[in-house]
XYZ file of C-alpha atoms in Angstrom:
586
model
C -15.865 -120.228 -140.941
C -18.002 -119.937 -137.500
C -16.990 -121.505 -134.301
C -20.536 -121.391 -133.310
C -19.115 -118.657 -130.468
C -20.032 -114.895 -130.407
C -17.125 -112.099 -130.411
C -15.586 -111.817 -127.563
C -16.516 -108.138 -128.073
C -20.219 -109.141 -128.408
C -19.794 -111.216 -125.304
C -18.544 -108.889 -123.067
C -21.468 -106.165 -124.234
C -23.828 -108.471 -123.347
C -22.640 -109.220 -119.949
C -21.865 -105.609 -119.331
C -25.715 -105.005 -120.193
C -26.580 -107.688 -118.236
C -24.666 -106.677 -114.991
C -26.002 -103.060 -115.136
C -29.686 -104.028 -115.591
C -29.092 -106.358 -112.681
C -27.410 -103.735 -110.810
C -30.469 -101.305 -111.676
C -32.959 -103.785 -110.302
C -30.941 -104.252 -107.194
C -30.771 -100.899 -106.888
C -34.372 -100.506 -107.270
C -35.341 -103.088 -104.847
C -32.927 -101.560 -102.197
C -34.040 -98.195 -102.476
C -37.558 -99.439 -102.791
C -37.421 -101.398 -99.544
C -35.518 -98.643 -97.649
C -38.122 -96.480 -99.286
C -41.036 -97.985 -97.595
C -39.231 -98.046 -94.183
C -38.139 -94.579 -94.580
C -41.730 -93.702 -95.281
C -43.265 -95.595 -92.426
C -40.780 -94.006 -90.113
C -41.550 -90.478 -91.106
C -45.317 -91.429 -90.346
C -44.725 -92.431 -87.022
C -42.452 -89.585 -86.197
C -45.426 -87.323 -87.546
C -48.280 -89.107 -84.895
C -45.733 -89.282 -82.136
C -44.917 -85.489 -82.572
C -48.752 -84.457 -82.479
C -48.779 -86.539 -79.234
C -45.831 -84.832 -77.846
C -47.264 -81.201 -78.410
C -50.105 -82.010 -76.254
C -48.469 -83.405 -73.653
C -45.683 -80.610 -73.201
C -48.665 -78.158 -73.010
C -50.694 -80.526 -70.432
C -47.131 -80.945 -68.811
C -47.060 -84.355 -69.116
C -43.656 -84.717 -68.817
C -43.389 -88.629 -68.486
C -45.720 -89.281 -71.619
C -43.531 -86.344 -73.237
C -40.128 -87.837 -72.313
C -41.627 -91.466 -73.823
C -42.871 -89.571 -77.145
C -39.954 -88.020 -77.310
C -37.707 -91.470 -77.348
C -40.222 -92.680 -80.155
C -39.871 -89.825 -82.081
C -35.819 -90.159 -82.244
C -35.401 -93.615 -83.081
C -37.661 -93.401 -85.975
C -36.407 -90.165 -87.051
C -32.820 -91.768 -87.007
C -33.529 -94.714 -88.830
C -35.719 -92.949 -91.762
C -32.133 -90.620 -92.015
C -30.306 -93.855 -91.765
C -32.585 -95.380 -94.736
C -31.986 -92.415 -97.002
C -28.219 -91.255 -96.915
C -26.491 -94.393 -98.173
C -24.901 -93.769 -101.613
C -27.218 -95.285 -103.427
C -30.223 -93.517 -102.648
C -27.762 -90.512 -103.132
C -27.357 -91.613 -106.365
C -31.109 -91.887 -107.040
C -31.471 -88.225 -106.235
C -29.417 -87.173 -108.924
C -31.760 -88.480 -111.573
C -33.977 -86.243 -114.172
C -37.786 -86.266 -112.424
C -37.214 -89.018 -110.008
C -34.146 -87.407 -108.316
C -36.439 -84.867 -106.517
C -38.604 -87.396 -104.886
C -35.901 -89.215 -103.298
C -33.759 -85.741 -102.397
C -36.760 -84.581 -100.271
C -37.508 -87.693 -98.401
C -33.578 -88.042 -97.790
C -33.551 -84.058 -96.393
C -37.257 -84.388 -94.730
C -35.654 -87.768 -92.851
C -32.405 -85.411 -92.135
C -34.130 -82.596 -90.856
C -36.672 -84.985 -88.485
C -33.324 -86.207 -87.553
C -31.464 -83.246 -86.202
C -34.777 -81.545 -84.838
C -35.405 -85.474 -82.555
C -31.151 -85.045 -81.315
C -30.771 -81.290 -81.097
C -33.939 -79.380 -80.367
C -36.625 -81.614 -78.331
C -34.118 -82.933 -75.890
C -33.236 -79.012 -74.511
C -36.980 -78.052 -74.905
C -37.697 -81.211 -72.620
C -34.626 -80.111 -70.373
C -36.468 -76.760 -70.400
C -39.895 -78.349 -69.346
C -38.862 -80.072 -66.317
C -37.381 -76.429 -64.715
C -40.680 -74.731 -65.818
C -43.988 -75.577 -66.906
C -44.114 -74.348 -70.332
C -48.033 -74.586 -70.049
C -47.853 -71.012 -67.592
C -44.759 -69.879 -67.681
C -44.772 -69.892 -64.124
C -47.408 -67.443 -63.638
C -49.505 -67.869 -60.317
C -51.674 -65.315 -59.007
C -50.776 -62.483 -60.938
C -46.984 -62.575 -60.351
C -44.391 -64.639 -62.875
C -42.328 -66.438 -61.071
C -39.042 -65.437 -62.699
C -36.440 -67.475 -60.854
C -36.736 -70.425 -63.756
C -35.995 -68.321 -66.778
C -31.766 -68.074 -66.687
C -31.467 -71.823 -66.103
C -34.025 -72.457 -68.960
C -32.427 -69.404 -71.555
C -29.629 -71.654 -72.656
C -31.172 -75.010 -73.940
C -34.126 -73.266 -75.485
C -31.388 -70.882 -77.024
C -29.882 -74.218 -78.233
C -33.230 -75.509 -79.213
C -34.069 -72.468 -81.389
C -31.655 -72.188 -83.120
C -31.353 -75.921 -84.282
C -34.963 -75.573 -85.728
C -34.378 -72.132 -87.269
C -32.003 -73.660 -89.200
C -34.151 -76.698 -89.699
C -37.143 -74.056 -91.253
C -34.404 -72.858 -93.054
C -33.314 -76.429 -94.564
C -37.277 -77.195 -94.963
C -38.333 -73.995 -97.147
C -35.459 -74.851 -99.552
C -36.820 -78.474 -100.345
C -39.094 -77.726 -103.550
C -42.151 -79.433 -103.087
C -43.303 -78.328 -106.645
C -40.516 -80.527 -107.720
C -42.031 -84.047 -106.252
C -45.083 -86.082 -106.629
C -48.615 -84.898 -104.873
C -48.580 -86.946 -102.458
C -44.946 -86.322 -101.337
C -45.881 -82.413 -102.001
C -48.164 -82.544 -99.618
C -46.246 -84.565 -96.736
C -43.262 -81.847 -97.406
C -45.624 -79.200 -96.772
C -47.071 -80.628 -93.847
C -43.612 -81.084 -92.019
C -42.628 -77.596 -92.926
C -45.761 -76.197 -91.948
C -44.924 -78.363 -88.694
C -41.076 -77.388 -88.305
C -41.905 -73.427 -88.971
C -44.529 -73.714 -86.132
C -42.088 -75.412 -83.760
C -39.618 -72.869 -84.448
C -41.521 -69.795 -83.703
C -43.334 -71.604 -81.037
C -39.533 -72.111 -79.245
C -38.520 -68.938 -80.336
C -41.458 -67.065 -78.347
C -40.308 -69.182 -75.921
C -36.304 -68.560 -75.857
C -37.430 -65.267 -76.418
C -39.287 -64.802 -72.975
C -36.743 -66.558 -71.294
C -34.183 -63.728 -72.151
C -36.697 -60.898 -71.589
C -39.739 -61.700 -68.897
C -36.923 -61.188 -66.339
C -36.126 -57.798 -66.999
C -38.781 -56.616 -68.930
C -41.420 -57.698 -65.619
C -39.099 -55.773 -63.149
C -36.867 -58.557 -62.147
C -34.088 -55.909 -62.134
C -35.875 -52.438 -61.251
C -39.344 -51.819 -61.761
C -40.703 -50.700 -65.223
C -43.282 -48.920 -66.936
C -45.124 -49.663 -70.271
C -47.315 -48.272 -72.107
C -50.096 -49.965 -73.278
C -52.494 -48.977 -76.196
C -55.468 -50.911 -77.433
C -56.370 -50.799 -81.148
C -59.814 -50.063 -82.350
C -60.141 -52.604 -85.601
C -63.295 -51.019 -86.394
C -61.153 -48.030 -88.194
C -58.453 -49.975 -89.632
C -54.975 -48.642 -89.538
C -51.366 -50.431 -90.646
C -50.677 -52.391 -87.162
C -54.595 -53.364 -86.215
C -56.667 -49.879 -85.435
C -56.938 -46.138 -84.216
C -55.682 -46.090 -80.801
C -59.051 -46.044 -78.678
C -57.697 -46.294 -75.165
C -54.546 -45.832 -73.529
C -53.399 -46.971 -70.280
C -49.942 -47.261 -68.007
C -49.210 -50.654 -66.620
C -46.250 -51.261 -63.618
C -44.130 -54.215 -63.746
C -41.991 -55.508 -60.614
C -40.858 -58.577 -59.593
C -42.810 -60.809 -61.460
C -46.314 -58.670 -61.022
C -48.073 -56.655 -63.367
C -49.928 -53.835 -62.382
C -52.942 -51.426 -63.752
C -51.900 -47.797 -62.546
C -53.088 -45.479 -64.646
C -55.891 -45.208 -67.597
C -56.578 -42.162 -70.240
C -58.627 -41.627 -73.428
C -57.408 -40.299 -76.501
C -59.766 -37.109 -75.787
C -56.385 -36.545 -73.034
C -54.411 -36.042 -76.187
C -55.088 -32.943 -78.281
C -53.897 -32.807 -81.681
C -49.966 -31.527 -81.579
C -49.820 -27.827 -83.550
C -46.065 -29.240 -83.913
C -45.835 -32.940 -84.826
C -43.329 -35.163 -83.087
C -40.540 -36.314 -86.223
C -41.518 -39.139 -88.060
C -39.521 -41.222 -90.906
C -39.645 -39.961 -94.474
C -41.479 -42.995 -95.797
C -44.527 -42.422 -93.139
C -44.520 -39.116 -94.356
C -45.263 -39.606 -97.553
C -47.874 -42.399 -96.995
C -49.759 -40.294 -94.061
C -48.352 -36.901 -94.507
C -47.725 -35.228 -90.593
C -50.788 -37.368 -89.193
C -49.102 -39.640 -87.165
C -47.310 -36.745 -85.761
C -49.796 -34.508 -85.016
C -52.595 -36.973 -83.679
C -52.241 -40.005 -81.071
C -55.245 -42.122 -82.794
C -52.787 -41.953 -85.977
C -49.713 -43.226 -84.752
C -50.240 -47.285 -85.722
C -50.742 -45.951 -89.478
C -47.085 -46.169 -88.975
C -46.067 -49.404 -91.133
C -42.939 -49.789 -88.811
C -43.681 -50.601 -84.948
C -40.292 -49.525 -84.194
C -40.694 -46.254 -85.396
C -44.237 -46.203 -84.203
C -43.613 -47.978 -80.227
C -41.073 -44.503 -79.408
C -43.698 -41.997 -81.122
C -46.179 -43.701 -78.800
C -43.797 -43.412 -75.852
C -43.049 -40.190 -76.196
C -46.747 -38.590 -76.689
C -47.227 -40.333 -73.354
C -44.195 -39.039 -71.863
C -44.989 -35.747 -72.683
C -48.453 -35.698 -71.697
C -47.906 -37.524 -68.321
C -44.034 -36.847 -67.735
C -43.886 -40.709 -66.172
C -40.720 -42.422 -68.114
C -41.640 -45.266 -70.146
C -40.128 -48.726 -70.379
C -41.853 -50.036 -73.715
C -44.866 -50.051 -75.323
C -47.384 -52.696 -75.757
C -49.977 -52.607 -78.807
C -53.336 -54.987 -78.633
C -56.087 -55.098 -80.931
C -59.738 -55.296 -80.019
C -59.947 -58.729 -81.338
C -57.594 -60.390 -79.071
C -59.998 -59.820 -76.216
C -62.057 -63.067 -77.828
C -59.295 -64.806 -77.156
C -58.828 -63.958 -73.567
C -62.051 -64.289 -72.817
C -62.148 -67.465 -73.818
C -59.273 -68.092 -70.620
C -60.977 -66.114 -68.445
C -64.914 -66.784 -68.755
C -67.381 -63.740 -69.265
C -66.715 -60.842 -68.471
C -68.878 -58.007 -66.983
C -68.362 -54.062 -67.754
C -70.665 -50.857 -67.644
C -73.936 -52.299 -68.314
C -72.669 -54.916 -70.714
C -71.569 -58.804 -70.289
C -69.451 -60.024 -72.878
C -68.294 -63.883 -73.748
C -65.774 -64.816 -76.244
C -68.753 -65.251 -79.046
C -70.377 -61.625 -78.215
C -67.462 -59.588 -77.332
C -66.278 -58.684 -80.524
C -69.223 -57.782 -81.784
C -70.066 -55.842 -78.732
C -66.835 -53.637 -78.507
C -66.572 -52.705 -82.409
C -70.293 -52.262 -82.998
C -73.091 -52.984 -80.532
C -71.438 -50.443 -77.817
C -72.026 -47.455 -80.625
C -75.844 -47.881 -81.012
C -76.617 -48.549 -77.137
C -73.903 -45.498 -75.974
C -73.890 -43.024 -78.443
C -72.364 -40.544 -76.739
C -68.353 -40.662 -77.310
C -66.964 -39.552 -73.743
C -69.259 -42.457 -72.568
C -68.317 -44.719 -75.011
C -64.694 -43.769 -73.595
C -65.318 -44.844 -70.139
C -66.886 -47.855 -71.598
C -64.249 -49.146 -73.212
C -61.738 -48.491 -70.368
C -63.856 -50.259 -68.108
C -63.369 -53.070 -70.397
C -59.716 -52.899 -70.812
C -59.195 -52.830 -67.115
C -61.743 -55.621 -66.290
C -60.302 -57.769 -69.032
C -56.473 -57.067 -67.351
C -57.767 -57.643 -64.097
C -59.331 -60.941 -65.481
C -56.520 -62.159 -67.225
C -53.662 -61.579 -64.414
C -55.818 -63.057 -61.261
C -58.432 -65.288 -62.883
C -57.507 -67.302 -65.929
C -56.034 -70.371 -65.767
C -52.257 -69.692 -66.793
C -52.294 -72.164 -69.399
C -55.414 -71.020 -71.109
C -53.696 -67.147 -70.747
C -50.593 -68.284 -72.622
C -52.752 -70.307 -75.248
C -54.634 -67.150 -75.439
C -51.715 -64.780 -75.593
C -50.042 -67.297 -78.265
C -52.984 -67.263 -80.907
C -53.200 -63.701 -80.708
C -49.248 -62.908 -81.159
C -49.751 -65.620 -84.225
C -52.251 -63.521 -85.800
C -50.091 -60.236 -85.222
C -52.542 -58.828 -83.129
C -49.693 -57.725 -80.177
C -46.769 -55.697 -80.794
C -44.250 -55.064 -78.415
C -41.254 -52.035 -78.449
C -38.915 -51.731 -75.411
C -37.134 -48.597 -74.605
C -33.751 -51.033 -73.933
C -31.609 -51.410 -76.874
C -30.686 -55.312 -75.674
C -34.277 -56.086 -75.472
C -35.465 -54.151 -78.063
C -32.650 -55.990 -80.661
C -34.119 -59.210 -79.283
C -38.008 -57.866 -79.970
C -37.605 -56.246 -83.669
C -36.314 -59.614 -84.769
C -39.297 -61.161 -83.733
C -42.687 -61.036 -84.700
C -43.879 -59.589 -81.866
C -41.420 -56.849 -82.318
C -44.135 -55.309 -85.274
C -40.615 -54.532 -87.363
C -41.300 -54.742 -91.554
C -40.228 -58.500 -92.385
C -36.743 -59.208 -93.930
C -36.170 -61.424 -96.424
C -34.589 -64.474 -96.251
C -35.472 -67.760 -96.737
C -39.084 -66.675 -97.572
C -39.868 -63.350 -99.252
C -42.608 -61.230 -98.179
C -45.010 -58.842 -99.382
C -47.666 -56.957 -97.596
C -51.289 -55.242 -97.638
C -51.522 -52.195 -95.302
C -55.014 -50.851 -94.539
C -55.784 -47.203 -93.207
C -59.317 -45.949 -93.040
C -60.144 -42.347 -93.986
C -63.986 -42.574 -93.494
C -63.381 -40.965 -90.126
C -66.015 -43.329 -88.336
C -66.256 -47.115 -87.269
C -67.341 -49.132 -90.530
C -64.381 -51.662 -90.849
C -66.286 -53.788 -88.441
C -68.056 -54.560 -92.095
C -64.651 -54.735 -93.740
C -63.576 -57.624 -95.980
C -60.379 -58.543 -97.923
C -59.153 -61.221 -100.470
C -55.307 -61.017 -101.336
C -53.893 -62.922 -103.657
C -49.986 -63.449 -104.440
C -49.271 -64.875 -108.269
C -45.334 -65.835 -109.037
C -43.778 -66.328 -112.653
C -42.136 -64.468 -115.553
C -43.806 -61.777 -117.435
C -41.790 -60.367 -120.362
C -39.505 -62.630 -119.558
C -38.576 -60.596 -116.157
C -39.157 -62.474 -112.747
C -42.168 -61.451 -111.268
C -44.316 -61.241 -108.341
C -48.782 -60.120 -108.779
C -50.296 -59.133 -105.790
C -54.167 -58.520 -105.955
C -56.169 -57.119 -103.476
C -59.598 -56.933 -103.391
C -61.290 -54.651 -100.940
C -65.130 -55.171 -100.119
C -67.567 -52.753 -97.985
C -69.938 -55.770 -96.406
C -72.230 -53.418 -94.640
C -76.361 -53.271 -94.914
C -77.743 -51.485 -97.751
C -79.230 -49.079 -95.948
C -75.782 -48.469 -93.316
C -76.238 -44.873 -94.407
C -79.333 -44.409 -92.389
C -79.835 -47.430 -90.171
C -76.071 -47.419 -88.809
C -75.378 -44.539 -86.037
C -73.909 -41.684 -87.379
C -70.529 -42.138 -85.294
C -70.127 -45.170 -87.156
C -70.720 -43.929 -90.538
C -69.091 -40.759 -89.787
C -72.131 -39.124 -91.418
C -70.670 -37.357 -94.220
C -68.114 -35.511 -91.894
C -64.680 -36.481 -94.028
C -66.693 -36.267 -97.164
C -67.441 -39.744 -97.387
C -70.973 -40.738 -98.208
C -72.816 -42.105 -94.956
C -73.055 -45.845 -95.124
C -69.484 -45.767 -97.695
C -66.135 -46.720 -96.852
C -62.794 -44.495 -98.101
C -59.642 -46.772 -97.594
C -55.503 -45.988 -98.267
C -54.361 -49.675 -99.456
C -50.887 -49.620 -99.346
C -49.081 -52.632 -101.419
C -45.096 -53.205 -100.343
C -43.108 -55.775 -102.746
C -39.895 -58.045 -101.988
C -37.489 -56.404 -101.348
C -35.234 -54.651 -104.216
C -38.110 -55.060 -106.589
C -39.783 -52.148 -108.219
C -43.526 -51.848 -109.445
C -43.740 -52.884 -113.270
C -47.528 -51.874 -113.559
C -49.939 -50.652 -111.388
C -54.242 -50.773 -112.149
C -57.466 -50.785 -110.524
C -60.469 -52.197 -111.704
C -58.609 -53.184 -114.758
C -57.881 -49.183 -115.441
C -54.570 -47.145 -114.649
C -54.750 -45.104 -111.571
C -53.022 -42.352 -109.777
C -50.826 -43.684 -106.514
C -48.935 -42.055 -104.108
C -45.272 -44.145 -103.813
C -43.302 -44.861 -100.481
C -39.569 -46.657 -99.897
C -40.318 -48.864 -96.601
C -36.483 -49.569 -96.221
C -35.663 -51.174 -99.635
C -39.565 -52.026 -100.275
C -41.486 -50.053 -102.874
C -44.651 -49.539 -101.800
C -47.353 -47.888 -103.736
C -50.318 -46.536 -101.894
C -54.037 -45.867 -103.482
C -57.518 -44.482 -101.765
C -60.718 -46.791 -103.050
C -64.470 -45.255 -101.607
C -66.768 -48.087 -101.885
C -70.418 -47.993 -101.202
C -72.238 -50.602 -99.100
C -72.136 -54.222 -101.214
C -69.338 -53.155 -103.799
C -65.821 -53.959 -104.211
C -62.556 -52.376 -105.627
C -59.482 -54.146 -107.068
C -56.324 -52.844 -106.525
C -53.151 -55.072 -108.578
C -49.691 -54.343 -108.039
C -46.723 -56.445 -110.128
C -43.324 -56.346 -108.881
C -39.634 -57.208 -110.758
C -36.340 -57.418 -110.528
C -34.264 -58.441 -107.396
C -36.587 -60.523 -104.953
C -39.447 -60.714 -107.258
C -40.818 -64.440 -108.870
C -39.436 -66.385 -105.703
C -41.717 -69.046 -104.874
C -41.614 -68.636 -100.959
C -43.116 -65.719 -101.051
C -45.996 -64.400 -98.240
C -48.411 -62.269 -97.405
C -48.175 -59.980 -94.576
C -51.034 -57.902 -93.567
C -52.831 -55.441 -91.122
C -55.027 -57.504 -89.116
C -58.267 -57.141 -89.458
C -61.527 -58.142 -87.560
C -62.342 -60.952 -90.425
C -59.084 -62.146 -91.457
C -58.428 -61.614 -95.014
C -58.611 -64.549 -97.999
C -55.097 -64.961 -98.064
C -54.489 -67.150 -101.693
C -51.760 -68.380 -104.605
C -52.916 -68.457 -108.174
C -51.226 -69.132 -111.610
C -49.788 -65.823 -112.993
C -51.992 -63.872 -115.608
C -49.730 -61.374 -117.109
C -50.970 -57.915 -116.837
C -51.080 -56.392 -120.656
């Protein structure tokens, strides 16, 4: 007979299920509330930090120092929201754990960047206005720079491991909207660090490298981005700058006609051999075909060296395009019988200046008139912190490459950006898209690019696509309405008006080419090892409105990673850099 009273076993099931659901909607409500404070925190660190950028560069340091308070305490309590045990626990679940794992490590990372990188960077501030650099009338004041190497030093390296720490959170894994905010601070965090880097980086360098400790010579050559090659363009103009104390000098200019083609050519690496064959060596225009700026910075040197017999400090590589963006710190600028702003100078230097001065000695003078007007310009006329803004977009877009003849300096340069070295991988994998013109005249002004990376499994091998599209944008009629030393009229073989072009494709490192077409149709390609990169190299001639299609897959180690970019030659429109879903080649 019944009691009227369940098992005890039945009892205690039920109360078990009812504690746990009740602990699950605690739970829920806890994280839920911390959630939305975490959230709102993040936010506010996000508008403070936009603030705070524009006040450092205005040096604002009162505003800064008040942003900079903000952005701390709501960094620390978002961290403080999301690293109790329970939200721990949350992150361990199947779908939802993601979501909470990457606002817990976005609030962590705000966290440590607030604490351990703005505080030196503000320290750094108040001993130099990071808006100039402390340049005044031509002359860097370099007196600043050893009390302000250590805290950026401390700075950079706190948000080089916070990039770090921000590529590995997998936005893939989360909700869109959370996607996109994990984007956006990694986006924000890797332009922080290589902002601070630049800057940690000049602090260690400027002194020595401007003469601070003996004077010093560099070697500066500009790149012509009208005839592409790897680093920017042919070498057009040439010149010899003097740096002492602090002050930058324009000694000595020369044209590449002041550099005969070498019966011997000066040694160059195996892999630039077999891209370029002995042309690097043999001609001074051909030296920035080299992929490698540190092989390429020395060959430059030395041609100089050799010609001249002045020792050289470094060298210093700038594209034609940069000069739009010191033009826009300077004003217009005025040279032979032209007058050039930031919207017309462009134009003007890579195509205009080749139908109004045909002749190429003139041309010559032309454009070293230009070079030393724009120097002149840019060291005595522009505000400082429009010449750093300047200087900074145009490093950004690889358009200046530095090499110094000092090992210290030099190990300090080829890790950077600036330093023009081929990419390691690390956190983020890289590929690249090398251009080198073989028309023999000036049509890449009329050059554009689309490259596109795809990442998945083919054959059920990791695997990494990259497409490149190359396009010949000139007139119709470029053949006969363009001026011969543009089109190269037929000289190189090339049909006037046509455009012949080496692509060179490099993969991740480790991985090997698994197929190779273009146009949809197998091709013949020369192949290159760039270090531990496989690069495969193939000439497209493309007449005036068509395209070609070069695609290149990649596997094994390195390949299929989902960081993965693009690195490219810069060009004077800026390739369509995109990510699409894989399509398998058959």
């Amino acid at each position: 007979m019944s009691d009227g009273r369940l098992p005890v076993r039945r009892r205690w099931l039920r109360w078990t299920i009812g504690a746990i659901v009740t602990l699950v909607v605690l739970a829920i409500g806890w994280v839920g509330i911390r959630g939305i404070g975490a959230v709102n925190d993040l936010q506010q660190v996000s508008a403070a930090s936009s603030k705070l950028k524009q006040a450092i560069g205005q040096g604002d340091l009162d505003t800064a120092a008040t942003l900079s308070a903000r952005i701390a305490h709501h960094a620390r309590s978002a961290h403080d929201l999301t690293s109790d045990p329970i939200w721990s626990g949350f992150g361990l679940l199947p779908w939802l754990g993601p979501n909470f794992s990457a606002v817990s490590d976005v609030a962590e990372i705000a966290d440590d960047v607030a604490s351990d990188a703005l505080v030196p960077v503000l320290a750094a501030a108040e001993e130099l206005d990071l808006a100039s650099l402390g340049l005044s009338g031509g002359v860097v004041d370099l007196t600043p720079f050893a009390q302000i190497e250590p805290p950026l030093a401390e700075a950079s390296a706190t948000l080089t491991s916070a990039e770090t720490r921000a590529l590995d959170i997998d936005a893939g894994a989360t909700i869109p909207p959370l996607a996109d905010a994990v984007r956006e601070m990694r986006s924000a965090v890797t332009q922080a660090a290589t902002v601070v880097g630049a800057l940690h980086g000049a602090s260690a360098l400027l002194p020595s490298m401007l003469g601070g400790e003996g004077p010093r010579n560099y070697v500066l050559a500009m790149q012509n981005n009208a005839e592409l090659r790897s680093s920017g363009g042919i070498i057009g103009a040439i010149a010899l700058l003097h740096a002492e104390n602090g002050r930058i000098t324009l000694v000595q200019q020369a044209s590449t006609q002041d550099f005969p083609a070498l019966d011997t050519p000066i040694p160059l690496s195996e892999s630039t051999v077999a891209l370029f064959e002995d042309r690097p060596g043999r001609y001074l225009q051909n030296l920035t075909s080299i992929p490698d700026f540190t092989e390429a910075g020395p060959a430059i040197a030395t041609r100089w060296q050799n010609r001249f017999g002045q020792s050289v400090d470094g060298v210093i590589a700038v594209d034609a395009v940069m000069t739009e963006d010191l033009i826009a710190a300077t004003g217009p600028l005025a040279f032979g019988p032209f007058t050039a702003t930031e919207d017309t100078v462009v134009n003007l230097l890579l195509s205009e200046i080749y139908a109004s001065v045909p002749d190429p000695s003139a041309q010559d003078e032309v454009f070293s008139q230009a070079a030393g007007a724009l120097l002149s310009a840019a060291l005595t006329e522009a505000a400082p912190k429009d010449l750093v803004a300047a200087l900074a977009e145009s490093a950004d877009e690889r358009r200046i490459r530095i090499w110094s003849a000092h090992e210290d300096e030099e190990a300090i340069l080829s890790a950077s950006t600036l330093g023009g070295a081929l990419p390691e991988d690390g956190p983020q994998t890289h590929v690249g898209v090398l251009f080198n013109d073989t028309t023999g005249g000036k049509m890449d002004f009329y050059a554009d690019a689309a490259i596109t990376t795809s990442i998945g499994t083919c054959d059920g091998e990791p695997t990494t696509q990259v497409t490149v599209t190359w396009k010949n944008d000139a007139p119709a009629d470029a053949g006969t309405a363009l001026p011969p030393y543009v089109t190269a009229n037929g000289f190189y073989g090339v049909p006037a008006g046509s455009t012949r072009t080496l692509i060179t494709v490099y993969g991740p490192e480790g991985a090997t080419p698994s197929h190779i077409d273009g146009d949809g149709e197998e091709i013949s390609v020369q192949t290159a090892l760039l270090g531990s990169r496989s690069a495969v190299q193939h000439e497209v001639l493309v007449a005036p409105g068509e395209s070609s299609t070069i695609t290149v897959e990649y596997q094994g180690t390195g390949a299929g990673e989902r960081l993965t970019v693009v690195d490219h030659t810069p060009m004077v429109t800026a390739p369509d850099v995109s990510r699409e879903q894989l399509r398998c080649a058959s």
